[in-house]
Amino acid sequence: RGPYDISGAINFRNSRVEIATGILEFVGDKQMGFSVTLLNNGLSLNVAATSDSERVPLIEGRADIQGPDLESVSKFAEIFLEIPFAASMEASPSISLETKFSYHTETLKIHSLTMRSGNVAGTGSGEVSFSDSTNFDMAFALGRLDLDNLSDF
């Protein structure tokens, strides 16, 4: 059964968020594949995943973020976290992030993460536990980091 597509836009906390989502297929009552894209201030967040209640992990997928600058990322995060971020970052380079992840039993595992912003590139992995208290166990490696480019932030 499927596919099913839903698209539109919402005003969420005074910001317009465009949404394109789809349920790719249902297999019985236990398994499904889905994708979602959110667009805001030039930033694109894409997530595609599969879910199966009889499998470990429960959810497996990938996500990527593409943005014109770090300001688009901070504005997007502010919408959902309601925390103000640093001053203007309009002059910052474009940013991209790709990851493969899984989720099961209150644990989000980041199997691979690649990030690029201008001439800064890096990789990472780790996990976030959402049990009694939220715990982050992450590792990042940057090939190059020019702190002078961050001095205005």
Coordinates of N, CA and C in Angstrom, one line a residue:
R1 N 0.8 -1.2 0.0 CA 0.0 0.0 0.0 C 0.9 1.2 0.0
G2 N 0.4 2.3 -0.7 CA 1.2 3.5 -0.8 C 1.7 3.7 -2.2
P3 N 2.4 4.7 -2.5 CA 2.8 5.7 -1.7 C 1.8 6.8 -1.4
Y4 N 2.0 7.6 -0.4 CA 1.1 8.7 0.0 C 2.0 9.9 0.1
D5 N 1.6 11.1 -0.5 CA 2.4 12.3 -0.4 C 1.5 13.4 0.3
I6 N 2.2 14.2 1.1 CA 1.6 15.4 1.7 C 2.6 16.5 1.6
S7 N 2.1 17.7 1.2 CA 2.9 18.8 1.1 C 2.1 20.1 1.4
G8 N 2.9 21.1 1.8 CA 2.2 22.4 2.2 C 3.2 23.2 3.0
A9 N 2.7 24.2 3.7 CA 3.5 25.1 4.5 C 2.7 25.4 5.8
I10 N 3.5 25.6 6.8 CA 2.9 26.1 8.1 C 3.6 27.3 8.6
N11 N 3.0 28.1 9.4 CA 3.6 29.2 10.1 C 3.8 28.6 11.6
F12 N 5.0 28.4 11.9 CA 5.3 27.8 13.2 C 6.2 28.8 14.0
R13 N 5.7 29.3 15.1 CA 6.4 30.3 15.9 C 6.9 31.5 15.1
N14 N 6.0 32.0 14.3 CA 6.2 33.2 13.4 C 7.3 32.9 12.3
S15 N 7.4 31.7 11.9 CA 8.3 31.4 10.8 C 7.6 30.4 9.9
R16 N 7.8 30.7 8.6 CA 7.2 29.8 7.6 C 8.1 28.6 7.4
V17 N 7.5 27.4 7.5 CA 8.2 26.1 7.2 C 7.5 25.4 6.2
E18 N 8.1 25.1 5.0 CA 7.5 24.4 3.9 C 7.8 22.9 4.2
I19 N 6.8 22.0 3.9 CA 6.9 20.6 4.3 C 6.5 19.8 3.0
A20 N 7.3 18.8 2.7 CA 7.0 17.8 1.7 C 7.3 16.5 2.4
T21 N 6.3 15.6 2.5 CA 6.5 14.4 3.2 C 5.8 13.2 2.4
G22 N 6.3 12.1 2.6 CA 5.6 10.9 2.0 C 5.8 9.7 2.8
I23 N 4.8 8.8 2.7 CA 4.9 7.5 3.3 C 5.1 6.6 2.0
L24 N 6.3 6.0 1.9 CA 6.6 5.3 0.7 C 5.9 4.0 0.5
E25 N 5.8 3.3 1.6 CA 5.0 2.1 1.6 C 4.7 1.5 2.9
F26 N 3.6 0.8 3.1 CA 3.3 0.0 4.3 C 3.5 -1.5 3.9
V27 N 4.1 -2.2 4.8 CA 4.2 -3.7 4.6 C 3.5 -4.3 5.8
G28 N 2.3 -4.8 5.7 CA 1.6 -5.3 6.8 C 1.3 -4.2 7.8
D29 N 1.2 -4.5 9.0 CA 0.9 -3.4 10.0 C 2.2 -3.0 10.8
K30 N 3.3 -3.5 10.4 CA 4.5 -3.3 11.2 C 5.7 -2.6 10.6
Q31 N 5.7 -2.4 9.3 CA 6.8 -1.8 8.6 C 6.4 -0.7 7.7
M32 N 7.2 0.4 7.7 CA 6.9 1.4 6.7 C 8.2 2.2 6.4
G33 N 8.2 2.8 5.2 CA 9.2 3.7 4.8 C 8.7 5.1 4.7
F34 N 9.4 6.1 5.0 CA 8.9 7.5 4.9 C 10.0 8.5 4.6
S35 N 9.7 9.6 4.1 CA 10.6 10.7 3.8 C 10.0 12.0 4.2
V36 N 10.8 13.0 4.6 CA 10.2 14.3 4.9 C 11.3 15.3 4.5
T37 N 10.9 16.5 4.0 CA 11.8 17.6 3.7 C 11.1 18.8 4.3
L38 N 12.0 19.6 5.1 CA 11.5 20.8 5.6 C 12.4 21.9 5.0
L39 N 11.8 23.0 4.6 CA 12.5 24.2 4.0 C 12.2 25.4 4.8
N40 N 13.2 26.2 5.2 CA 13.1 27.4 5.9 C 14.3 28.3 5.8
N41 N 14.1 29.6 5.4 CA 15.2 30.5 5.2 C 16.3 30.0 4.4
G42 N 16.0 29.3 3.3 CA 17.1 28.7 2.4 C 17.7 27.4 2.9
L43 N 17.3 27.0 4.1 CA 17.8 25.7 4.6 C 16.9 24.6 4.3
S44 N 17.5 23.5 3.9 CA 16.8 22.3 3.5 C 17.2 21.1 4.5
L45 N 16.2 20.5 5.1 CA 16.5 19.4 6.0 C 15.7 18.2 5.4
N46 N 16.4 17.1 5.0 CA 15.8 15.9 4.4 C 16.0 14.7 5.3
V47 N 15.0 14.0 5.6 CA 15.1 12.7 6.3 C 14.4 11.6 5.6
A48 N 15.0 10.5 5.5 CA 14.4 9.3 4.9 C 14.7 8.1 5.8
A49 N 13.7 7.3 6.1 CA 13.9 6.2 7.1 C 12.9 5.1 6.9
T50 N 13.3 4.0 7.5 CA 12.3 2.8 7.5 C 12.1 2.5 9.0
S51 N 11.0 1.9 9.2 CA 10.6 1.5 10.6 C 10.0 0.1 10.5
D52 N 10.3 -0.7 11.5 CA 9.8 -2.0 11.6 C 9.7 -2.4 13.1
S53 N 8.5 -2.6 13.6 CA 8.3 -2.8 15.0 C 8.9 -4.2 15.5
E54 N 9.1 -5.1 14.5 CA 9.7 -6.4 14.9 C 11.2 -6.5 14.6
R55 N 11.8 -5.4 14.4 CA 13.3 -5.4 14.1 C 14.0 -4.5 15.1
V56 N 15.3 -4.9 15.3 CA 16.2 -4.0 16.0 C 17.3 -3.6 15.0
P57 N 17.5 -2.3 14.8 CA 16.8 -1.2 15.4 C 15.4 -0.9 14.9
L58 N 14.6 -0.2 15.7 CA 13.3 0.1 15.3 C 13.2 1.0 14.1
I59 N 14.1 2.0 14.0 CA 14.2 3.0 12.9 C 15.6 3.1 12.4
E60 N 15.8 3.0 11.1 CA 17.0 3.2 10.4 C 16.8 4.3 9.3
G61 N 17.8 5.2 9.2 CA 17.6 6.2 8.1 C 18.8 7.0 7.9
R62 N 18.6 8.0 7.1 CA 19.7 9.0 6.8 C 19.0 10.4 6.8
A63 N 19.9 11.4 7.0 CA 19.4 12.8 7.0 C 20.5 13.6 6.4
D64 N 20.1 14.7 5.8 CA 21.0 15.7 5.3 C 20.5 17.1 5.4
I65 N 21.4 18.0 5.7 CA 21.0 19.4 5.8 C 21.9 20.2 4.8
Q66 N 21.3 21.1 4.1 CA 22.0 22.0 3.2 C 21.5 23.4 3.5
G67 N 22.5 24.3 3.7 CA 22.1 25.7 3.9 C 23.0 26.7 3.3
P68 N 22.5 27.9 3.0 CA 23.4 28.9 2.4 C 24.4 29.5 3.4
D69 N 24.2 29.4 4.7 CA 25.1 29.9 5.7 C 24.8 29.4 7.1
L70 N 25.6 29.7 8.1 CA 25.3 29.2 9.4 C 24.1 29.9 10.0
E71 N 23.8 31.1 9.6 CA 22.7 31.9 10.1 C 21.4 31.1 9.8
S72 N 21.3 30.5 8.6 CA 20.1 29.7 8.2 C 19.9 28.5 9.2
V73 N 21.0 27.9 9.6 CA 21.0 26.8 10.5 C 20.5 27.3 11.9
S74 N 21.1 28.4 12.4 CA 20.7 29.0 13.7 C 19.3 29.4 13.8
K75 N 18.8 30.0 12.7 CA 17.4 30.5 12.7 C 16.4 29.3 12.7
F76 N 16.8 28.2 12.0 CA 16.0 27.0 12.0 C 16.0 26.4 13.4
A77 N 17.1 26.3 14.0 CA 17.2 25.7 15.4 C 16.4 26.6 16.4
E78 N 16.5 27.9 16.2 CA 15.7 28.8 17.1 C 14.2 28.5 17.1
I79 N 13.7 28.2 15.9 CA 12.3 27.9 15.8 C 11.8 26.8 16.7
F80 N 12.6 25.7 16.7 CA 12.2 24.5 17.5 C 12.7 24.5 18.9
L81 N 13.9 25.1 19.1 CA 14.5 25.1 20.5 C 14.1 26.3 21.3
E82 N 13.6 27.4 20.7 CA 13.3 28.6 21.4 C 14.5 29.1 22.2
I83 N 15.7 29.0 21.7 CA 16.9 29.5 22.3 C 17.5 30.5 21.3
P84 N 17.8 31.7 21.7 CA 18.5 32.6 20.7 C 19.9 32.2 20.5
F85 N 20.4 32.4 19.3 CA 21.8 32.0 19.0 C 22.6 33.3 18.7
A86 N 23.8 33.1 18.4 CA 24.8 34.3 18.3 C 24.3 35.3 17.2
A87 N 25.0 36.4 17.2 CA 24.7 37.5 16.3 C 24.8 37.0 14.8
S88 N 24.5 37.9 13.9 CA 24.4 37.6 12.5 C 25.6 36.8 12.0
M89 N 25.3 35.8 11.1 CA 26.4 34.9 10.5 C 26.1 34.9 9.0
E90 N 25.5 36.0 8.5 CA 25.2 36.0 7.0 C 26.4 35.8 6.2
A91 N 27.6 36.3 6.6 CA 28.8 36.2 5.8 C 29.5 34.8 5.8
S92 N 28.9 33.9 6.6 CA 29.6 32.6 6.8 C 29.4 31.8 5.5
P93 N 30.2 30.8 5.2 CA 30.1 30.0 4.0 C 28.9 29.0 4.1
S94 N 28.5 28.4 3.0 CA 27.4 27.4 3.0 C 27.8 26.3 3.9
I95 N 26.8 25.5 4.3 CA 27.0 24.4 5.2 C 26.2 23.2 4.7
S96 N 26.8 22.0 4.9 CA 26.1 20.8 4.5 C 26.5 19.7 5.6
L97 N 25.6 18.9 5.9 CA 25.8 17.8 6.8 C 25.0 16.6 6.4
E98 N 25.6 15.4 6.4 CA 24.9 14.2 6.1 C 25.2 13.2 7.2
T99 N 24.2 12.4 7.5 CA 24.4 11.4 8.5 C 23.5 10.1 8.2
K100 N 24.0 9.0 8.8 CA 23.2 7.8 8.8 C 22.9 7.5 10.3
F101 N 21.7 7.1 10.6 CA 21.3 7.0 12.0 C 20.4 5.8 12.2
S102 N 20.3 5.4 13.5 CA 19.3 4.4 13.9 C 18.8 4.8 15.3
Y103 N 17.6 4.3 15.6 CA 17.0 4.6 16.9 C 16.3 3.3 17.4
H104 N 16.6 3.0 18.7 CA 15.9 1.9 19.4 C 16.1 2.1 20.9
T105 N 15.1 1.7 21.6 CA 15.1 1.7 23.1 C 15.7 3.0 23.6
E106 N 15.2 4.1 23.3 CA 15.6 5.4 23.8 C 17.1 5.8 23.5
T107 N 17.6 5.2 22.4 CA 19.0 5.5 22.0 C 19.0 5.9 20.5
L108 N 19.6 7.0 20.2 CA 19.8 7.5 18.8 C 21.3 7.3 18.5
K109 N 21.6 6.4 17.6 CA 23.0 6.2 17.2 C 23.2 6.9 15.9
I110 N 24.3 7.6 15.9 CA 24.8 8.3 14.7 C 25.9 7.4 14.2
H111 N 25.7 6.7 13.1 CA 26.7 5.8 12.6 C 27.8 6.5 11.8
S112 N 27.4 7.5 11.0 CA 28.4 8.3 10.3 C 27.8 9.7 10.1
L113 N 28.7 10.6 10.2 CA 28.3 12.0 10.0 C 29.4 12.7 9.2
T114 N 29.1 13.4 8.2 CA 30.1 14.2 7.5 C 29.5 15.6 7.4
M115 N 30.4 16.6 7.6 CA 30.0 18.0 7.7 C 31.0 18.8 6.9
R116 N 30.5 19.9 6.2 CA 31.4 20.8 5.5 C 30.7 22.2 5.6
S117 N 31.6 23.2 5.9 CA 31.2 24.6 5.9 C 32.5 25.4 5.4
G118 N 32.4 25.8 4.2 CA 33.5 26.5 3.6 C 34.7 25.5 3.5
N119 N 35.9 25.9 4.0 CA 37.0 25.0 3.9 C 37.2 24.2 5.1
V120 N 36.2 24.1 6.0 CA 36.2 23.3 7.2 C 35.4 22.0 6.9
A121 N 36.0 20.8 7.0 CA 35.3 19.6 6.8 C 35.6 18.7 8.0
G122 N 34.6 17.8 8.3 CA 34.8 16.9 9.4 C 33.9 15.7 9.3
T123 N 34.2 14.7 10.2 CA 33.4 13.5 10.3 C 33.1 13.3 11.8
G124 N 32.1 12.4 12.0 CA 31.8 12.1 13.4 C 30.9 10.9 13.5
S125 N 30.7 10.5 14.8 CA 29.8 9.4 15.1 C 29.5 9.5 16.6
G126 N 28.6 8.7 17.0 CA 28.2 8.7 18.5 C 26.8 8.2 18.7
E127 N 26.4 8.5 20.0 CA 25.0 8.2 20.3 C 24.5 9.1 21.4
V128 N 23.2 9.2 21.4 CA 22.5 10.1 22.4 C 21.5 9.2 23.1
S129 N 21.5 9.1 24.4 CA 20.6 8.3 25.2 C 19.6 9.2 25.8
F130 N 18.3 8.9 25.6 CA 17.2 9.7 26.1 C 16.5 9.0 27.3
S131 N 17.3 8.2 28.1 CA 16.7 7.6 29.3 C 16.5 8.6 30.4
D132 N 16.7 8.3 31.6 CA 16.4 9.2 32.7 C 17.0 10.6 32.5
S133 N 18.2 10.7 32.1 CA 18.8 12.0 31.7 C 19.4 11.8 30.3
T134 N 19.4 12.9 29.6 CA 19.9 12.8 28.2 C 21.4 12.9 28.3
N135 N 22.0 11.9 27.6 CA 23.5 11.8 27.6 C 24.0 11.8 26.1
F136 N 25.0 12.6 25.9 CA 25.6 12.6 24.6 C 27.0 12.0 24.6
D137 N 27.3 11.1 23.7 CA 28.6 10.4 23.6 C 29.0 10.5 22.1
M138 N 29.7 11.6 21.8 CA 30.0 11.9 20.4 C 31.5 12.1 20.2
A139 N 31.9 11.7 19.0 CA 33.3 11.9 18.6 C 33.3 12.7 17.2
F140 N 34.1 13.7 17.1 CA 34.3 14.5 15.9 C 35.7 14.6 15.5
A141 N 36.0 14.6 14.2 CA 37.3 14.8 13.7 C 37.3 15.9 12.6
L142 N 38.1 16.9 12.7 CA 38.1 18.0 11.7 C 39.5 18.0 11.0
G143 N 39.4 18.0 9.7 CA 40.7 18.0 9.0 C 41.4 19.3 9.1
R144 N 40.6 20.4 9.2 CA 41.2 21.7 9.2 C 40.1 22.6 9.9
L145 N 40.6 23.5 10.8 CA 39.7 24.5 11.4 C 40.5 25.8 11.6
D146 N 40.0 26.8 10.9 CA 40.6 28.2 10.9 C 39.8 29.0 11.8
L147 N 40.3 29.2 13.1 CA 39.6 29.9 14.1 C 39.5 31.4 13.8
D148 N 40.4 31.9 12.9 CA 40.3 33.4 12.5 C 39.0 33.6 11.8
N149 N 38.5 32.7 11.0 CA 37.2 32.9 10.3 C 36.0 32.9 11.3
L150 N 36.2 32.5 12.5 CA 35.1 32.5 13.5 C 35.2 33.7 14.4
S151 N 36.2 34.6 14.3 CA 36.4 35.7 15.2 C 35.2 36.7 15.3
D152 N 34.5 36.8 14.2 CA 33.4 37.7 14.2 C 32.1 37.2 14.8
F153 N 32.1 35.9 15.1 CA 30.9 35.3 15.7 C 31.1 35.3 17.2

